[in-house]
Short mmCIF file of C-alpha atoms and ligand atoms in Angstrom, two decimals:
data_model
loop_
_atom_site.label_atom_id
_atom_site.label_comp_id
_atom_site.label_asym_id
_atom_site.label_seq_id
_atom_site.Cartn_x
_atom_site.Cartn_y
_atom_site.Cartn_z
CA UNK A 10 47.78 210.85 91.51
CA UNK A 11 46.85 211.86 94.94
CA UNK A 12 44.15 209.31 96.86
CA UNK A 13 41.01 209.79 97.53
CA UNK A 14 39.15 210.12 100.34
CA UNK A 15 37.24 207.72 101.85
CA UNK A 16 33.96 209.33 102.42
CA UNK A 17 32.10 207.03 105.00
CA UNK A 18 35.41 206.50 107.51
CA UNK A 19 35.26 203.80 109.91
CA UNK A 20 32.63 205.10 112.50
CA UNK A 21 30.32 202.66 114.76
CA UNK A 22 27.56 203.79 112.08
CA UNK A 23 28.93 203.29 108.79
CA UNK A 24 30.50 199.66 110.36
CA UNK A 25 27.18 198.63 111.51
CA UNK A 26 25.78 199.01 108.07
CA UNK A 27 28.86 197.13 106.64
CA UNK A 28 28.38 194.43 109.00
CA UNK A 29 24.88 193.60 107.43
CA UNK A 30 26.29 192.94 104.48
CA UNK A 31 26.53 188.99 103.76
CA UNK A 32 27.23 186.88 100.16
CA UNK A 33 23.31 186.21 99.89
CA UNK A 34 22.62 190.50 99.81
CA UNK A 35 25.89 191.88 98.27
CA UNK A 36 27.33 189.30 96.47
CA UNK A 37 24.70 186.97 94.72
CA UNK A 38 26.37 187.50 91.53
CA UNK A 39 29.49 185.92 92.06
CA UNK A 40 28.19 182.96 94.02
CA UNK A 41 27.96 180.61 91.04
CA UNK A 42 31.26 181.36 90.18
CA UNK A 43 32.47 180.29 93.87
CA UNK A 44 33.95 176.41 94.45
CA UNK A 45 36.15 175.08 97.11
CA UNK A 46 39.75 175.32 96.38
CA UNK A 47 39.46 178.56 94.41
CA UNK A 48 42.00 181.45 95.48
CA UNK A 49 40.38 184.38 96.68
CA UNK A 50 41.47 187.91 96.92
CA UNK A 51 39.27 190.54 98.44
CA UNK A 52 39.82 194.23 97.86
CA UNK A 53 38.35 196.61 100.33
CA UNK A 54 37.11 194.06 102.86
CA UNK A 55 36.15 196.75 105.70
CA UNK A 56 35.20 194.87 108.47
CA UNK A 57 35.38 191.49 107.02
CA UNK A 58 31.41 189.66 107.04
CA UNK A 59 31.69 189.52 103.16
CA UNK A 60 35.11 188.01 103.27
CA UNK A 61 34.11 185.64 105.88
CA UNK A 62 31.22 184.31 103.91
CA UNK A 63 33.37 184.02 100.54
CA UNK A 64 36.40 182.17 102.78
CA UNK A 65 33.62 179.60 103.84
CA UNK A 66 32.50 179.17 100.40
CA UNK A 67 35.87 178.95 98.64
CA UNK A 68 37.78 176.56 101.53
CA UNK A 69 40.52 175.03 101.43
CA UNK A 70 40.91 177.95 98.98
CA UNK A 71 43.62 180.62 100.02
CA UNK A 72 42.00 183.87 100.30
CA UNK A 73 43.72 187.33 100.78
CA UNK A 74 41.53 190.50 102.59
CA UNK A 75 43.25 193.49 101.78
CA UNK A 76 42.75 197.24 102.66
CA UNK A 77 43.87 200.67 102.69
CA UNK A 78 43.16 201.54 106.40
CA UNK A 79 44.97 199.07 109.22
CA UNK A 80 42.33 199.53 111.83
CA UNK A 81 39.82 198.24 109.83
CA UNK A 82 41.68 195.18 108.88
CA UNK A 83 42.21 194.28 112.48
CA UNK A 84 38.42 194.40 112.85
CA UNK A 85 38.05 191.73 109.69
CA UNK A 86 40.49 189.40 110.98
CA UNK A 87 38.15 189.74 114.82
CA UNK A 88 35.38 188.78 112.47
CA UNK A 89 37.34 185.89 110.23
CA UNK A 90 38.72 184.57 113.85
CA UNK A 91 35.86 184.81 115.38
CA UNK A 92 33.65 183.01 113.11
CA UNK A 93 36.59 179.66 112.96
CA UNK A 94 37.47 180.77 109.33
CA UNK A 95 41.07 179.13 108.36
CA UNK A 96 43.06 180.27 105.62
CA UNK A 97 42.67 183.92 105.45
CA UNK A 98 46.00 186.69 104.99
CA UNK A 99 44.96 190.04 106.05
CA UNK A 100 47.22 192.60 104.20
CA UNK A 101 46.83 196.42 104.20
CA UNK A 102 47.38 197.92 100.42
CA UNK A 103 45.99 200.03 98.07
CA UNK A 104 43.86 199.09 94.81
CA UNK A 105 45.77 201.33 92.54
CA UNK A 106 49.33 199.04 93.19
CA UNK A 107 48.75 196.02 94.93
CA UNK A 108 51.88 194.56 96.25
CA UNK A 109 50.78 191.30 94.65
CA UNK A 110 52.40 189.10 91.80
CA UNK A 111 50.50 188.66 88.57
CA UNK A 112 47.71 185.89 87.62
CA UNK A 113 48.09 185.02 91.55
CA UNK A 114 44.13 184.52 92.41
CA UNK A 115 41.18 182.39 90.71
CA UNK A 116 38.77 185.31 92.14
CA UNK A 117 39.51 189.27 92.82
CA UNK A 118 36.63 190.64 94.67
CA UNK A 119 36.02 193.88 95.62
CA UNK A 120 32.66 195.23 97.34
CA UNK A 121 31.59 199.13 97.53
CA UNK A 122 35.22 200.13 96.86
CA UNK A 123 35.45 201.73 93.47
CA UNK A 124 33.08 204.23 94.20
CA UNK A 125 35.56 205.78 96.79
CA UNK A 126 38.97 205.96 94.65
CA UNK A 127 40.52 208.39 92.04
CA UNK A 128 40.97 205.63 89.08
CA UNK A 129 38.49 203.18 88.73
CA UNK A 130 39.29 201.99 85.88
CA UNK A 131 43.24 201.57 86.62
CA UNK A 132 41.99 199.48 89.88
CA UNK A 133 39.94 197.47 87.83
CA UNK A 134 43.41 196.64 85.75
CA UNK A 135 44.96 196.32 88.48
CA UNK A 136 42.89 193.52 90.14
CA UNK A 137 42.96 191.93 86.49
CA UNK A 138 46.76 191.65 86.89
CA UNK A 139 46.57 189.77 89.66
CA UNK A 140 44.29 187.13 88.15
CA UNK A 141 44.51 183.99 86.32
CA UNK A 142 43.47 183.57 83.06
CA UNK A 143 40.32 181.97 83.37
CA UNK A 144 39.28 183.52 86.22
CA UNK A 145 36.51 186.02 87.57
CA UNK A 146 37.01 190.02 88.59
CA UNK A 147 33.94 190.35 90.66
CA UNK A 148 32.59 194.39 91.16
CA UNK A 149 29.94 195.85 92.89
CA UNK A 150 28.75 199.62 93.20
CA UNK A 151 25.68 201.62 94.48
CA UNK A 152 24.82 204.39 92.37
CA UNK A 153 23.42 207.38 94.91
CA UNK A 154 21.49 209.36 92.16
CA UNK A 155 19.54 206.15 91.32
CA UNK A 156 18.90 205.75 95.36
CA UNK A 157 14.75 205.64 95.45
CA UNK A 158 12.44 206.05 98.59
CA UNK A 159 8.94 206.22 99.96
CA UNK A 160 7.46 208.85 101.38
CA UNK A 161 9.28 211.86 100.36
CA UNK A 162 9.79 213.18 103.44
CA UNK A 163 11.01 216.99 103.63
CA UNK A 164 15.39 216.61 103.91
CA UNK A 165 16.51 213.46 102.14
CA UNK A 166 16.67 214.96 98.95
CA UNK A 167 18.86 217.54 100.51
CA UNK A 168 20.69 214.26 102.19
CA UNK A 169 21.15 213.03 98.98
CA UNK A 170 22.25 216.18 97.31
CA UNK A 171 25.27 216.55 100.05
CA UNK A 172 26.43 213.27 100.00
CA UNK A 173 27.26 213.05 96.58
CA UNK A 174 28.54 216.58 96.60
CA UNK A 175 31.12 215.63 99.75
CA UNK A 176 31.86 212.44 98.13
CA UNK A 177 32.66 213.82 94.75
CA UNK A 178 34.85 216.57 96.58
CA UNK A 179 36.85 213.50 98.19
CA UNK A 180 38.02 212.74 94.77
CA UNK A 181 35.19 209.38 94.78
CA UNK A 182 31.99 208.95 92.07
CA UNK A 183 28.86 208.53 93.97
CA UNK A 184 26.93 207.46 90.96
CA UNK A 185 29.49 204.66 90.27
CA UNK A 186 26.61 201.48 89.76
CA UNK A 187 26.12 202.71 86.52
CA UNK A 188 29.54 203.17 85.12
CA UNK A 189 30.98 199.90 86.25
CA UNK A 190 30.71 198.21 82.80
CA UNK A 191 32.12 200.94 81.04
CA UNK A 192 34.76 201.24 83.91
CA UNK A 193 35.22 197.79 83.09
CA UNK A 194 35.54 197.59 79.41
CA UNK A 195 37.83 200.74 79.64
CA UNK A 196 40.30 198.48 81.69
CA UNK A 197 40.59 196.18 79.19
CA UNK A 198 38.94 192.77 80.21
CA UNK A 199 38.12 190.16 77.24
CA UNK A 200 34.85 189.74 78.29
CA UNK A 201 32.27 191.71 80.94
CA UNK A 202 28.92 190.30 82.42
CA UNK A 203 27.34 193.49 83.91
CA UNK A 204 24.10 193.25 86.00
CA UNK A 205 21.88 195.00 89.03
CA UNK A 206 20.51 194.08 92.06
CA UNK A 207 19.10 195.91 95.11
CA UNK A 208 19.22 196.28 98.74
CA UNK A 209 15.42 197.09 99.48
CA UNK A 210 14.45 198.37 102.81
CA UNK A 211 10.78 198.19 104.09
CA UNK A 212 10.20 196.39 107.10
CA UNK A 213 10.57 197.46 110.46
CA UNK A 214 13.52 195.87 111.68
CA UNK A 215 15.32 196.77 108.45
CA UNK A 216 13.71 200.28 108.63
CA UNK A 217 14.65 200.76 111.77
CA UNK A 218 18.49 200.34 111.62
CA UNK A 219 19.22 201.73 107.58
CA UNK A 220 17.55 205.40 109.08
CA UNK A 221 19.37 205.07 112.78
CA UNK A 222 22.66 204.41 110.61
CA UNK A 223 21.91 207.57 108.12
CA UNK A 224 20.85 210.18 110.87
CA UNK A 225 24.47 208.96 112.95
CA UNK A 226 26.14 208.63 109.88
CA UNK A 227 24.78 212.67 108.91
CA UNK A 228 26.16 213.44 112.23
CA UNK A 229 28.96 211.83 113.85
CA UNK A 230 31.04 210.45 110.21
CA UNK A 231 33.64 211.53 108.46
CA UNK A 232 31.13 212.46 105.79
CA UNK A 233 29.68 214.85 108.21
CA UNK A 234 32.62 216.37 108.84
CA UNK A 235 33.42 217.16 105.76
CA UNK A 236 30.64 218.37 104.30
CA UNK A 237 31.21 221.25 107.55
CA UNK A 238 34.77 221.16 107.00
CA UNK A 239 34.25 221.63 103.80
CA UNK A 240 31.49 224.59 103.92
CA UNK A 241 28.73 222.29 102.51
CA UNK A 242 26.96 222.57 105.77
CA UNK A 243 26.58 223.02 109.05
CA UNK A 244 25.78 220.99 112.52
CA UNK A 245 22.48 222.80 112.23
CA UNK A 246 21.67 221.13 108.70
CA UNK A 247 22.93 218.33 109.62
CA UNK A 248 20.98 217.74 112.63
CA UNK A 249 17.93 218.44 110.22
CA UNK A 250 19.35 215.43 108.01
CA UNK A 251 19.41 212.91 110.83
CA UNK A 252 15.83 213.91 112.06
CA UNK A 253 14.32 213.68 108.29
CA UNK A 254 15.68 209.81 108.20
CA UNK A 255 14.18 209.35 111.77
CA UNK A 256 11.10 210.81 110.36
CA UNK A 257 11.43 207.98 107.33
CA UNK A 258 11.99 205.43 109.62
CA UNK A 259 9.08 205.76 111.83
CA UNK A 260 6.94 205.71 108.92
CA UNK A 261 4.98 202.34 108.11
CA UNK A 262 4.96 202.87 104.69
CA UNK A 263 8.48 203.49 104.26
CA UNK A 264 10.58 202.01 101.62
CA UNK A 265 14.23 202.26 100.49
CA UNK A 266 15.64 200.80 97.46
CA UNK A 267 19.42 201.69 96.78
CA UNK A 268 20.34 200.43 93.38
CA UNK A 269 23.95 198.45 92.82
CA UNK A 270 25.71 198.00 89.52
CA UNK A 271 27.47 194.56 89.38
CA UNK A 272 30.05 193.49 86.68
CA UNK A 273 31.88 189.72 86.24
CA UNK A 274 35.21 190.51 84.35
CA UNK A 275 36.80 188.21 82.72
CA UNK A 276 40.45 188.66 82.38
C1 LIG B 325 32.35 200.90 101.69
S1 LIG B 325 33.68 200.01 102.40
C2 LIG B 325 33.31 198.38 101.83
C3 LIG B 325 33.81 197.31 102.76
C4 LIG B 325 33.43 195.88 102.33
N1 LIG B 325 33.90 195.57 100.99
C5 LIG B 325 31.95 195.69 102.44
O1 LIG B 325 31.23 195.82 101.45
O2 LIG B 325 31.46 195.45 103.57
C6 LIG B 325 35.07 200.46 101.38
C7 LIG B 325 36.41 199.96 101.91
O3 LIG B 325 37.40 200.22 100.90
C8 LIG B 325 38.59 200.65 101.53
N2 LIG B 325 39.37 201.43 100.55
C9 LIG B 325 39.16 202.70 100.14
N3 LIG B 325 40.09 203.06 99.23
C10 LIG B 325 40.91 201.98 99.05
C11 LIG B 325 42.06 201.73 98.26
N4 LIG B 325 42.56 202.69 97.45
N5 LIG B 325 42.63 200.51 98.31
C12 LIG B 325 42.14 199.55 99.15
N6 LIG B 325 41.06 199.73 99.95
C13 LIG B 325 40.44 200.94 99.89
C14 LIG B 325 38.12 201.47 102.73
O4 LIG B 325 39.12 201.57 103.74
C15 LIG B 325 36.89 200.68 103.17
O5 LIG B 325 37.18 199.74 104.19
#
């Protein structure tokens, strides 16, 4: 089956929002799970601040950061190294067939990654291959559709509309919060925990730097050049995209919420 496409790429924007991301916001449900000495594998680190944090809370445990794209891995290991975190293998693979023996982790992690590939639910075996009985497949997905915001400002339901048109084009499911328990259950786990959480976005600092990373990310990311490349639209509308989040940001009242599915898998 050919690959998908990742959506987002690696631009400064899209990193910069990836960088935010610590245990406390995008991984809270796993945390209990989490004890030192536990093998760790994460799939789809990006630039590495979620595996960092999970590395600290799992040490001496062995953990594994894996990825399809080498750059990016080079920029996790910056962030692991630079941070004095021991113990971590940085390995470039793909979900789909990881080059990994069976039952070889305690915890398989993956973060804003099924949402961007062609078989979710063959991933999701996949990183339940590679764990031990008795341990934890940890998942976590935004769903765009159930993305919510304050004040309705003229262009982000067009924003919205185009993103998960591009993304869906690149082979990815943009509404993938919701479907990570059946996802799960499809691939065959004994037992699945599924919750939600959410990123919520209101005050100024946090307004100010989701909309800056939205109007580059309309303009300057891969996503932007696809959905030109790909006749969806053009530098025009997409210019009108980056000034309607500007227009969100500035506003007081503004208020984001993007919605996450979670699941706990049990192998
Ligand atoms: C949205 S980023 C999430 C990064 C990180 N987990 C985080 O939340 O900060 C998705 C990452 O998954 C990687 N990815 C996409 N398809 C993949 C695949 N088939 N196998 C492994 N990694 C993949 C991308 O290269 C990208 O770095």
């Amino acid at each position: 089956m050919p690959d998908a496409i990742y959506t987002h790429g690696h631009h400064e924007s899209v990193l910069r929002s990836h960088r935010w991301r610590t245990a406390e916001n995008s991984a809270a449900h796993l945390l209990p799970r989490l004890r030192p000495g536990l093998s760790l594998l994460d799939v789809g680190c990006g630039p590495g601040t979620l595996t960092a944090d999970l590395a600290e809370r799992v040490a001496p445990g062995a953990v594994t950061a894996l990825d399809h794209a080498p750059g990016i891995l080079q920029e996790a290991r910056a962030t692991v190294e630079g941070r004095g975190v021991e113990g971590v293998d940085f390995r470039v693979g793909d979900v789909h067939a990881l080059d990994l023996p069976d039952a070889s982790f305690d915890v398989v992690h993956a973060h804003q990654v099924l949402q961007h590939v062609t078989d979710p639910v063959g991933a999701l075996r996949e990183m339940g291959r590679v764990c031990r009985p008795g341990g934890v497949v940890a998942v976590r997905e935004s769903d765009y559709a159930a993305m919510t915001w304050y004040p309705r400002v003229p262009g982000l339901d067009e924003w919205q509309a185009l993103y998960r048109r591009v993304a869906t084009e690149n082979g990815g499911e943009p509404d993938a919060g919701r479907r990570v328990s059946s996802w799960a259950r499809r691939a065959g786990f004994a037992e699945v925990t599924a919750t939600a959480s959410v990123w919520c976005f209101s005050s100024p600092e946090d307004r100010a730097w989701w909309s800056e990373s939205w109007a580059e990310r309309s303009t300057a990311s891969a996503f932007a050049r696809r959905a030109v490349d790909g006749g969806h639209a053009t530098p025009g509308d997409l210019a009108g995209l980056a000034a309607a989040w500007r227009a969100w940001g500035e506003r007081p009242d503004g208020w984001f919420t993007v919605l996450h599915g979670e699941a706990l898998c049990r192998p």
